[in-house]
Short mmCIF file of N, CA and C in Angstrom, two decimals:
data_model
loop_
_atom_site.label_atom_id
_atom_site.label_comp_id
_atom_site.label_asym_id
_atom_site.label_seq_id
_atom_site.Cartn_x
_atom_site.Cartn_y
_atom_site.Cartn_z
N UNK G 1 0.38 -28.96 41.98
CA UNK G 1 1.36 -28.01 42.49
C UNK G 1 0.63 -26.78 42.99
N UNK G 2 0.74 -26.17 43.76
CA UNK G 2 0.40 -24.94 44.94
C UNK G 2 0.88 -23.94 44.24
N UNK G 3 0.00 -22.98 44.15
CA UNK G 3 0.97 -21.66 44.01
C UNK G 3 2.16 -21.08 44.24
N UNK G 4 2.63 -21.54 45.59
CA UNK G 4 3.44 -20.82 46.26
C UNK G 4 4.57 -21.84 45.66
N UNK G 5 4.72 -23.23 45.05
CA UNK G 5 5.17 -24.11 44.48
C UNK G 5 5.51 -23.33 42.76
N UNK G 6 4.78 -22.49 42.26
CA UNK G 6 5.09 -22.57 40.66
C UNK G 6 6.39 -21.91 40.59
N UNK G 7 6.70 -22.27 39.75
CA UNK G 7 8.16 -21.81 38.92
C UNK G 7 8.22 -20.10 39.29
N UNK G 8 9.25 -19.51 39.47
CA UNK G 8 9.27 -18.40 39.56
C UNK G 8 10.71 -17.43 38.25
N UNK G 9 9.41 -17.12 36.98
CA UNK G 9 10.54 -16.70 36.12
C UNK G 9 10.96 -15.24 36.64
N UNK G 10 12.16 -14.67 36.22
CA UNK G 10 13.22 -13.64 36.71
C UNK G 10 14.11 -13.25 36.23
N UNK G 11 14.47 -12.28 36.40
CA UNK G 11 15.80 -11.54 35.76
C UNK G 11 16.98 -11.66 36.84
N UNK G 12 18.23 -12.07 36.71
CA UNK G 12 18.92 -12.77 37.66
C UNK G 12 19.83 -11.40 37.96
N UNK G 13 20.59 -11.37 39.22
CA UNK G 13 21.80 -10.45 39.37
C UNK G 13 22.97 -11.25 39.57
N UNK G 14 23.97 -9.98 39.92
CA UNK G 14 25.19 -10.67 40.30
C UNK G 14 24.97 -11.75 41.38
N UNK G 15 24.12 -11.41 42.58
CA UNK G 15 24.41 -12.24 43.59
C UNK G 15 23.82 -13.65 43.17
N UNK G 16 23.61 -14.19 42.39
CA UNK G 16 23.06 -15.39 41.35
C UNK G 16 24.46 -15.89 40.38
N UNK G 17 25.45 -15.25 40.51
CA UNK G 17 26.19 -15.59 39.84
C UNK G 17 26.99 -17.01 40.22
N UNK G 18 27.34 -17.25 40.91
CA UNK G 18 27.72 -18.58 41.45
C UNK G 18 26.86 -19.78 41.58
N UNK G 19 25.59 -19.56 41.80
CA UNK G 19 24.87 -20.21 41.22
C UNK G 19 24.49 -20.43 39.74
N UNK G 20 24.69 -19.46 39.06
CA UNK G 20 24.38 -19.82 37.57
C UNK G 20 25.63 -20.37 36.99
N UNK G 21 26.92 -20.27 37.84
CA UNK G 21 27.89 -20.92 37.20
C UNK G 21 27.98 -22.41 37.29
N UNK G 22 27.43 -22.52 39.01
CA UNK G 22 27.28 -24.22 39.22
C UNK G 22 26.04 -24.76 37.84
N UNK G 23 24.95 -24.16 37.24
CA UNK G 23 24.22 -24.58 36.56
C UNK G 23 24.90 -24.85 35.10
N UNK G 24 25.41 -23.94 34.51
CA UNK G 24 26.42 -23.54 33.24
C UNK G 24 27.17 -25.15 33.02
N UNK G 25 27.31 -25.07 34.64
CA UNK G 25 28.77 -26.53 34.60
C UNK G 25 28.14 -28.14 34.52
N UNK G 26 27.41 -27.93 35.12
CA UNK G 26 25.95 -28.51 35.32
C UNK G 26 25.94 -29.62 33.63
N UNK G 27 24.96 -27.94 32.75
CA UNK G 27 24.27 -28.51 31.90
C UNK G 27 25.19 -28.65 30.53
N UNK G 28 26.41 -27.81 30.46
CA UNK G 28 27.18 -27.78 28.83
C UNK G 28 28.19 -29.33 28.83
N UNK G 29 28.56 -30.10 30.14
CA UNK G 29 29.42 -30.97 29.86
C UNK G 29 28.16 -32.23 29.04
N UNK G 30 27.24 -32.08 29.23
CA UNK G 30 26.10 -33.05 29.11
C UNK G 30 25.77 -32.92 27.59
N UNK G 31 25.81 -31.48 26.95
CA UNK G 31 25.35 -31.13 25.41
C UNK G 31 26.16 -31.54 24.75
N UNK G 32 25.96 -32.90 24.31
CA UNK G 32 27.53 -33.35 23.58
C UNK G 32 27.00 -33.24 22.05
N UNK G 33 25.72 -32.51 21.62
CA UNK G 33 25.30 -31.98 20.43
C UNK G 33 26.14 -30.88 19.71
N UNK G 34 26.68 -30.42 20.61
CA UNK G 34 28.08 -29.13 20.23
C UNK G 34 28.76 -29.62 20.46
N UNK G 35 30.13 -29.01 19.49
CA UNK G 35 31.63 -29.02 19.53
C UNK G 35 32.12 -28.64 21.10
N UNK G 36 32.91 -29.21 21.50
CA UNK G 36 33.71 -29.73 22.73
C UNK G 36 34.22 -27.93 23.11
N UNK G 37 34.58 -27.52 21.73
CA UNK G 37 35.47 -25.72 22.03
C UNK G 37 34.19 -24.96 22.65
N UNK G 38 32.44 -25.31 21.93
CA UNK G 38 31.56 -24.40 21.89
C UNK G 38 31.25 -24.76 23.68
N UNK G 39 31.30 -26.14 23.77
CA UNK G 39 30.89 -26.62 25.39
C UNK G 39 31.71 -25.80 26.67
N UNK G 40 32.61 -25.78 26.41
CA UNK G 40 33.52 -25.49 27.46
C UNK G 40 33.25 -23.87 27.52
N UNK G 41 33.16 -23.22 26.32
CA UNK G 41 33.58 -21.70 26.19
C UNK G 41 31.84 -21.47 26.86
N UNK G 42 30.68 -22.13 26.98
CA UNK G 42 29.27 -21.89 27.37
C UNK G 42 29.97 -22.32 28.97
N UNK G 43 30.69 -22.39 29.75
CA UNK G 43 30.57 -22.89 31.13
C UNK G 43 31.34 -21.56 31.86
N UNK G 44 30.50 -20.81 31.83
CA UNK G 44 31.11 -19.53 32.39
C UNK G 44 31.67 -19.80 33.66
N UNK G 45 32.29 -18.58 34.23
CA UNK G 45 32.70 -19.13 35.58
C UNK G 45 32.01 -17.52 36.47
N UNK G 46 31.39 -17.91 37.51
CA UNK G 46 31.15 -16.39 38.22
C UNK G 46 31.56 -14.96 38.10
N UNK G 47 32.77 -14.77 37.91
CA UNK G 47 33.20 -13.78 37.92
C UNK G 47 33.21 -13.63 36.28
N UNK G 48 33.41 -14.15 35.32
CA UNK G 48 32.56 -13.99 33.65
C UNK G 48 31.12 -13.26 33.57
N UNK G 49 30.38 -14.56 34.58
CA UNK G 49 29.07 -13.62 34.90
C UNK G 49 28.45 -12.29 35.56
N UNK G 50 29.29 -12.22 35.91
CA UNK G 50 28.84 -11.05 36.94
C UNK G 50 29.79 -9.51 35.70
N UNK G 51 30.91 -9.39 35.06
CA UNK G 51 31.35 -9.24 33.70
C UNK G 51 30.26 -9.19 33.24
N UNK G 52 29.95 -10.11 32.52
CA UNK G 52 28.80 -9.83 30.99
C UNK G 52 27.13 -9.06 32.09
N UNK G 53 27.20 -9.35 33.06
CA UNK G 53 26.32 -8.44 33.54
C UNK G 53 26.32 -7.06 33.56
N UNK G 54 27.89 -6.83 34.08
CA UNK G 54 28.08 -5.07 33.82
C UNK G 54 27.77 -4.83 32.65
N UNK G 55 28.23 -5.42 31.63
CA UNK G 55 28.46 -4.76 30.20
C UNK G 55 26.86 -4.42 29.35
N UNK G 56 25.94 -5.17 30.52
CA UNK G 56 24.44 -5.25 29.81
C UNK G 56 23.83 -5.96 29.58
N UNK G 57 24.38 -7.52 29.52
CA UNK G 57 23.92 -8.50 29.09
C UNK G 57 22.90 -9.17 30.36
N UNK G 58 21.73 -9.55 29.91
CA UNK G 58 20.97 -9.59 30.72
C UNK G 58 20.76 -11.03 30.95
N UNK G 59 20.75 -11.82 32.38
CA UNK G 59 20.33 -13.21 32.88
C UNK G 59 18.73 -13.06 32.98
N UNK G 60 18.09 -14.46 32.16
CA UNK G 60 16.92 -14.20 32.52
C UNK G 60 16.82 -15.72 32.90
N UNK G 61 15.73 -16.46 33.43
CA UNK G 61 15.39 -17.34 33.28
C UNK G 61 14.31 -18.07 34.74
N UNK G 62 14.30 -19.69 35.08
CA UNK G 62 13.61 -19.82 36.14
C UNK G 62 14.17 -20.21 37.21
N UNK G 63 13.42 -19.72 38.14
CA UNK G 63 13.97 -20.48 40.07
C UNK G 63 12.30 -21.33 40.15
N UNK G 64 12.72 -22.63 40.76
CA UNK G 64 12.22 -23.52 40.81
C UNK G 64 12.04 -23.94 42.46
N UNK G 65 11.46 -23.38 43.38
CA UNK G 65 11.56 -24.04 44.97
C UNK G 65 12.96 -23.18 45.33
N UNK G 66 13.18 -22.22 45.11
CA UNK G 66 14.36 -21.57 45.92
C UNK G 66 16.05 -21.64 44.49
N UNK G 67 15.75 -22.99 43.80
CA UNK G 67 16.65 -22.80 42.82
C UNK G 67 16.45 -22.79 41.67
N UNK G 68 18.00 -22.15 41.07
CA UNK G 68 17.83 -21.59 39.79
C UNK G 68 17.60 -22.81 38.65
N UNK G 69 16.33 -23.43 37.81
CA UNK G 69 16.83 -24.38 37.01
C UNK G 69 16.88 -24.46 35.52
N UNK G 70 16.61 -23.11 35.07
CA UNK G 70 16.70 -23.04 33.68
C UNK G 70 17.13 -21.39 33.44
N UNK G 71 18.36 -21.26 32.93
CA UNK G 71 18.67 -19.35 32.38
C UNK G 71 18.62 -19.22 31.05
N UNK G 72 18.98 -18.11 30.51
CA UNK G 72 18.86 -17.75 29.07
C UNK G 72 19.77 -16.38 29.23
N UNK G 73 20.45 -16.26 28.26
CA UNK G 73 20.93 -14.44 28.54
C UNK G 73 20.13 -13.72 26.96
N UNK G 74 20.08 -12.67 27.70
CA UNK G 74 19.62 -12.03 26.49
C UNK G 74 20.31 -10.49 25.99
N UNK G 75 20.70 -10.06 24.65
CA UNK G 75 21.28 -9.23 24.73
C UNK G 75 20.54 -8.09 23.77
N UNK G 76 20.10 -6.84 24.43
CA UNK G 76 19.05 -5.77 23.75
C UNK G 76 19.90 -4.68 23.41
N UNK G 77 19.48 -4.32 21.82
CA UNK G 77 19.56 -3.43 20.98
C UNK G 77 18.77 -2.61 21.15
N UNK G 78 18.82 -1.39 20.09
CA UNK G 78 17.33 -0.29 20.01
C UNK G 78 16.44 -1.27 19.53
N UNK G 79 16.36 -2.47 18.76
CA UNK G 79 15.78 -2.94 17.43
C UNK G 79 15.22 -4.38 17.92
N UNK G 80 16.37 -5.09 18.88
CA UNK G 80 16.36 -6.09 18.82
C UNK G 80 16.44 -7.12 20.38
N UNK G 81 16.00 -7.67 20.64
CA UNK G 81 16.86 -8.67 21.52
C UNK G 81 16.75 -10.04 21.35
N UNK G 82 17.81 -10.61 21.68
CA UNK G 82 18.62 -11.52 21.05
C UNK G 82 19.19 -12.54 22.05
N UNK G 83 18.44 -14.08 22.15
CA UNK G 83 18.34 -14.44 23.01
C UNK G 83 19.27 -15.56 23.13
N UNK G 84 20.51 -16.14 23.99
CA UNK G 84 21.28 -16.98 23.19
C UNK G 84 21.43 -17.77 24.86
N UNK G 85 22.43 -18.86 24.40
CA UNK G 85 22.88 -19.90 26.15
C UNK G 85 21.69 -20.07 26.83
N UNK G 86 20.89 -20.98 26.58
CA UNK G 86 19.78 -20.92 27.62
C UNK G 86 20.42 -22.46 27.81
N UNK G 87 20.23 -22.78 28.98
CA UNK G 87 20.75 -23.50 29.81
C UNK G 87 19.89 -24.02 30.73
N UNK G 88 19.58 -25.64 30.60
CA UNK G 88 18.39 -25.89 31.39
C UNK G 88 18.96 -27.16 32.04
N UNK G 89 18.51 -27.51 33.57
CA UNK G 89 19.65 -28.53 34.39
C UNK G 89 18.59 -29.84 33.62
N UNK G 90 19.59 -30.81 33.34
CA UNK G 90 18.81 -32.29 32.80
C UNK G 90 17.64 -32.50 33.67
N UNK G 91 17.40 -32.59 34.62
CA UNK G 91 16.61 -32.95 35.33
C UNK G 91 15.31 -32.34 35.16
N UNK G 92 15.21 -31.42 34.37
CA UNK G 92 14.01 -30.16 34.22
C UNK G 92 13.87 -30.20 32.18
N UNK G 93 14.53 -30.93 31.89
CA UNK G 93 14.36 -30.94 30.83
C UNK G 93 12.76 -31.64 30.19
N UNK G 94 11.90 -31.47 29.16
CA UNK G 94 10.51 -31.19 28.95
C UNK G 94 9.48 -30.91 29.64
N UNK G 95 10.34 -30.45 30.82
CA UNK G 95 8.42 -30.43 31.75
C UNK G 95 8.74 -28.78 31.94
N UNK G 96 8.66 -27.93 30.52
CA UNK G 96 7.91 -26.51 29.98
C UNK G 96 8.68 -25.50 30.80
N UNK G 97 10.07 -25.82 30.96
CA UNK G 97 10.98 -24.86 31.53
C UNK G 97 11.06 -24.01 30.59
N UNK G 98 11.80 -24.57 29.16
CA UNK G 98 11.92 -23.81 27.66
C UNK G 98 11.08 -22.89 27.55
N UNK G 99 9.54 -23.48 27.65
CA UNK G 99 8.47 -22.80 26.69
C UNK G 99 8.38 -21.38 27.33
N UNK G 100 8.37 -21.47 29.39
CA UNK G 100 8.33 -20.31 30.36
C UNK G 100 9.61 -19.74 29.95
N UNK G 101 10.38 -19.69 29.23
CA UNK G 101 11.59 -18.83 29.11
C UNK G 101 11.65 -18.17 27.94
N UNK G 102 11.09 -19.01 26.79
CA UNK G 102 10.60 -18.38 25.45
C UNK G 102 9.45 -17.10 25.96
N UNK G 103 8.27 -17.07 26.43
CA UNK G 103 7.08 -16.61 26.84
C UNK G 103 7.48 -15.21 27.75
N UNK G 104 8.77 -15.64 28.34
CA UNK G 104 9.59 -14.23 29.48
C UNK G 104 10.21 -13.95 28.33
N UNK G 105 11.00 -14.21 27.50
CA UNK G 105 11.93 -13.59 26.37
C UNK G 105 11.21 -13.15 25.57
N UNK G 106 9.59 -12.91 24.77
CA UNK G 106 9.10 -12.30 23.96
C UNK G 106 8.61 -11.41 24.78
N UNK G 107 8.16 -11.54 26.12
CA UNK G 107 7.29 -10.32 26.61
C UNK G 107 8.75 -9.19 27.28
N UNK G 108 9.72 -9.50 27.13
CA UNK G 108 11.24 -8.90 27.23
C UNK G 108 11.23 -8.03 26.09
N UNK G 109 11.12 -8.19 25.07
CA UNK G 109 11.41 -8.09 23.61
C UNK G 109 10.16 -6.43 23.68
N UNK G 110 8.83 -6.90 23.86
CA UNK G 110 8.26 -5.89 24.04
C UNK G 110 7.68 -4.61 25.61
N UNK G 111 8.52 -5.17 26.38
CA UNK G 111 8.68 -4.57 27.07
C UNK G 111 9.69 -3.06 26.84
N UNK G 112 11.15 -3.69 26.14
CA UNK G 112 11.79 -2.89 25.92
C UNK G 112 12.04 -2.07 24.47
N UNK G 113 10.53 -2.58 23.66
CA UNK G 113 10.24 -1.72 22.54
C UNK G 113 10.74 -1.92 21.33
N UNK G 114 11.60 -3.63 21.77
CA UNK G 114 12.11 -3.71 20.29
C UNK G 114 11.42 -4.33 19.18
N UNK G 115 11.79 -4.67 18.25
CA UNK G 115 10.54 -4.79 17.05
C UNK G 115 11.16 -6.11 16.58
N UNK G 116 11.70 -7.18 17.31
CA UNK G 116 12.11 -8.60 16.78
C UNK G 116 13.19 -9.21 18.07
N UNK G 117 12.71 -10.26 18.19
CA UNK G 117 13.19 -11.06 19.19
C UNK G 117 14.05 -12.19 18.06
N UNK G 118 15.52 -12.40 18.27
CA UNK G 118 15.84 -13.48 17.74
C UNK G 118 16.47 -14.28 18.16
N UNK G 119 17.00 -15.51 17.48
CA UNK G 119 17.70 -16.62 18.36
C UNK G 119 18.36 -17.49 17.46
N UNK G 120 19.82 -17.64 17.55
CA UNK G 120 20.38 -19.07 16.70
C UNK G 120 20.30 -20.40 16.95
N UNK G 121 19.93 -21.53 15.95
CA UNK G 121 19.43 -22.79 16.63
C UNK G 121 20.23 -23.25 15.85
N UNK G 122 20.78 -24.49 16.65
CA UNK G 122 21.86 -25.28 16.27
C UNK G 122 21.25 -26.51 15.21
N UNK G 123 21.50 -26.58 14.56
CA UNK G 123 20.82 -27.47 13.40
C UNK G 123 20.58 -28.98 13.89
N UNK G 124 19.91 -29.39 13.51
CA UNK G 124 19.32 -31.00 14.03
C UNK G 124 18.63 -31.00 15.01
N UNK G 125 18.78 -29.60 16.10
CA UNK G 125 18.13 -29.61 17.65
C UNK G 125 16.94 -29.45 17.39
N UNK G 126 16.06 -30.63 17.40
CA UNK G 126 14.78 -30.88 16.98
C UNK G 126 14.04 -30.05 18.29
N UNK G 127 14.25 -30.46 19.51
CA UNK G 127 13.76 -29.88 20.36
C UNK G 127 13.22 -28.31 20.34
N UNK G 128 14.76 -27.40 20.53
CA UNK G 128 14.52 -26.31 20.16
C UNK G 128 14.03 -25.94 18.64
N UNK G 129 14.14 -26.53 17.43
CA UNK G 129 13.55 -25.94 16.82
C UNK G 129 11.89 -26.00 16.59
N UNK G 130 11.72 -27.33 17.32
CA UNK G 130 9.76 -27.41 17.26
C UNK G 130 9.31 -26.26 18.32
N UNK G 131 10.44 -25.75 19.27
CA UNK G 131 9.74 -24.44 20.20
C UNK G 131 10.03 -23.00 19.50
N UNK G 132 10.86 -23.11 19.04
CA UNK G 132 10.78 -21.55 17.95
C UNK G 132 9.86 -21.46 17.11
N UNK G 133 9.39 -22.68 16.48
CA UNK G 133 8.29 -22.60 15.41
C UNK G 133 7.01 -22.82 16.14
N UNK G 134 6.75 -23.17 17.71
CA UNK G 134 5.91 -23.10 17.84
C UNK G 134 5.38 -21.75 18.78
N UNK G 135 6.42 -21.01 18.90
CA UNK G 135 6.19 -19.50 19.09
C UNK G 135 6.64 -18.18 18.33
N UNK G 136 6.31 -18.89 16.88
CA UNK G 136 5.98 -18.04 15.67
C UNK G 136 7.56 -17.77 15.40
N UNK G 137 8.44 -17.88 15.85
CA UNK G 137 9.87 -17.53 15.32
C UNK G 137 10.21 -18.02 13.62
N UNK G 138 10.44 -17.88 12.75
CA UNK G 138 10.89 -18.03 11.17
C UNK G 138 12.00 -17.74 11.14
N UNK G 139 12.71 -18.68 10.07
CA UNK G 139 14.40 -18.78 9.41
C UNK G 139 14.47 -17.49 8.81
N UNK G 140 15.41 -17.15 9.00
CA UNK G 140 16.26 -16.18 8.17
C UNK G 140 17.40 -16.33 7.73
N UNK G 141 17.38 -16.32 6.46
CA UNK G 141 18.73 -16.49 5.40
C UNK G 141 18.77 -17.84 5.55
N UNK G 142 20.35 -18.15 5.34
CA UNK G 142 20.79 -19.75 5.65
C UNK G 142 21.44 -20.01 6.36
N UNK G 143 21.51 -21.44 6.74
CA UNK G 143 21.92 -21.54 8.24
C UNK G 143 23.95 -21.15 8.03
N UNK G 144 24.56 -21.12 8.50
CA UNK G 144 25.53 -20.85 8.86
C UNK G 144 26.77 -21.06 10.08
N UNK G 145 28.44 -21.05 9.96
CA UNK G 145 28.67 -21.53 10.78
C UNK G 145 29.22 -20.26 12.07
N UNK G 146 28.05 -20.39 12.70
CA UNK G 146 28.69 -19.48 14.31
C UNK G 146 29.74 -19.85 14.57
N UNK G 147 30.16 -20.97 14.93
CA UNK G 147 31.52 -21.34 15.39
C UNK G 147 32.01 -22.56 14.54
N UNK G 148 33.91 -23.07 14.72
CA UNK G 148 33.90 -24.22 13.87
C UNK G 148 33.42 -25.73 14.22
N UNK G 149 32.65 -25.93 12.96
CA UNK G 149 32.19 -27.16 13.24
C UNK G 149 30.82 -27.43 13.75
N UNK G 150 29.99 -25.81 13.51
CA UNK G 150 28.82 -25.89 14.75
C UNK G 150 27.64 -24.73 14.12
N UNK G 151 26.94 -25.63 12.76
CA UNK G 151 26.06 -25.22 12.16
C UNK G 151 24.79 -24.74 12.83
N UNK G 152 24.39 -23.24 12.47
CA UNK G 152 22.89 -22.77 12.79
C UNK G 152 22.20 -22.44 12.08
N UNK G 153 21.10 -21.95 12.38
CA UNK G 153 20.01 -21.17 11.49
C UNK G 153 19.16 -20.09 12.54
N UNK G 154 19.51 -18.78 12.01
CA UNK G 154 18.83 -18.11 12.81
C UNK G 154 17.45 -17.71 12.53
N UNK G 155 16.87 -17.31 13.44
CA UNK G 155 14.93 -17.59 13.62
C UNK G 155 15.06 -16.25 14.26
N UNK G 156 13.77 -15.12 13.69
CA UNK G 156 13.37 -14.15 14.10
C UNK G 156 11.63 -14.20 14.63
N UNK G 157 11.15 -13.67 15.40
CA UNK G 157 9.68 -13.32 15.93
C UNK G 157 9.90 -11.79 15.55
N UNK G 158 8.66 -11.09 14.89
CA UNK G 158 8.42 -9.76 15.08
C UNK G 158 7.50 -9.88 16.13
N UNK G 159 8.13 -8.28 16.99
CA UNK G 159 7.43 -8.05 18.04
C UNK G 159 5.46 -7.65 18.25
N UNK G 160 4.94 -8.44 18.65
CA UNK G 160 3.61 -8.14 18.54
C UNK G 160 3.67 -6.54 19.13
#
């Protein structure tokens, strides 16, 4: 792959919003690892997105050749940011979309001075949890239910 070919990670705007909704729709009907309520309520619709953008919530993730194929939102405290919905199109799934989005979300974390990057992982998701542990993230407390029917465990990184 060419330079001008590599992945290009980013912080997304509104005008990305319709595109991140076609992705949203994309990748949550496919996660049949979550509850059906948690799937649907992750398939934002544009104008949601472009919403949780005013309010602060930040789109991060990769453009791949002109498109968007893996996001994450992240939401920053004085203390903290807190990385949740990352959303990656099947087609891009293990070839190190995750790991480039983990790697933009910790250098996020200390960019904006906070002192712990965290993230809830849905229990059994072997996937994501061999990439939290393999970028130093650790359990905290016990896992618990975010929503019904839809066990996690949340994982903190202190900020280098």
């Amino acid at each position: 792959m060419s330079a001008e070919n590599e992945p290009i990670v980013e912080r997304f705007d509104e005008g990305d919003s319709e595109e991140l909704e076609s992705l949203f729709k994309t990748v949550w009907p496919t996660a049949t690892e979550y509850p059906e309520h948690w799937r649907r309520s992750r398939m934002l619709d544009s104008g949601q997105i472009r919403e949780e953008m005013k309010k602060g919530i930040r789109f991060f993730g990769i453009r791949d050749e002109g498109k968007i194929v893996g996001v994450y939102k992240a939401k920053i405290t004085q203390d903290e940011c807190f990385g949740e919905h990352q959303s990656i199109l099947p087609s891009r799934r293990g070839t190190g979309t995750a790991s480039l989005m983990y790697d933009q979300f910790k250098n996020l974390a200390k960019e904006k001075g906070c002192s712990v990057n965290s993230v809830n992982v849905l229990i059994g998701q072997k996937s994501t949890l061999t990439l939290v542990e393999k970028n130093g993230f650790r359990k905290v407390g016990e896992p618990f239910e975010q929503s019904p029917g839809m066990l996690v465990q949340r994982f903190e990184k202190k900020v280098d």
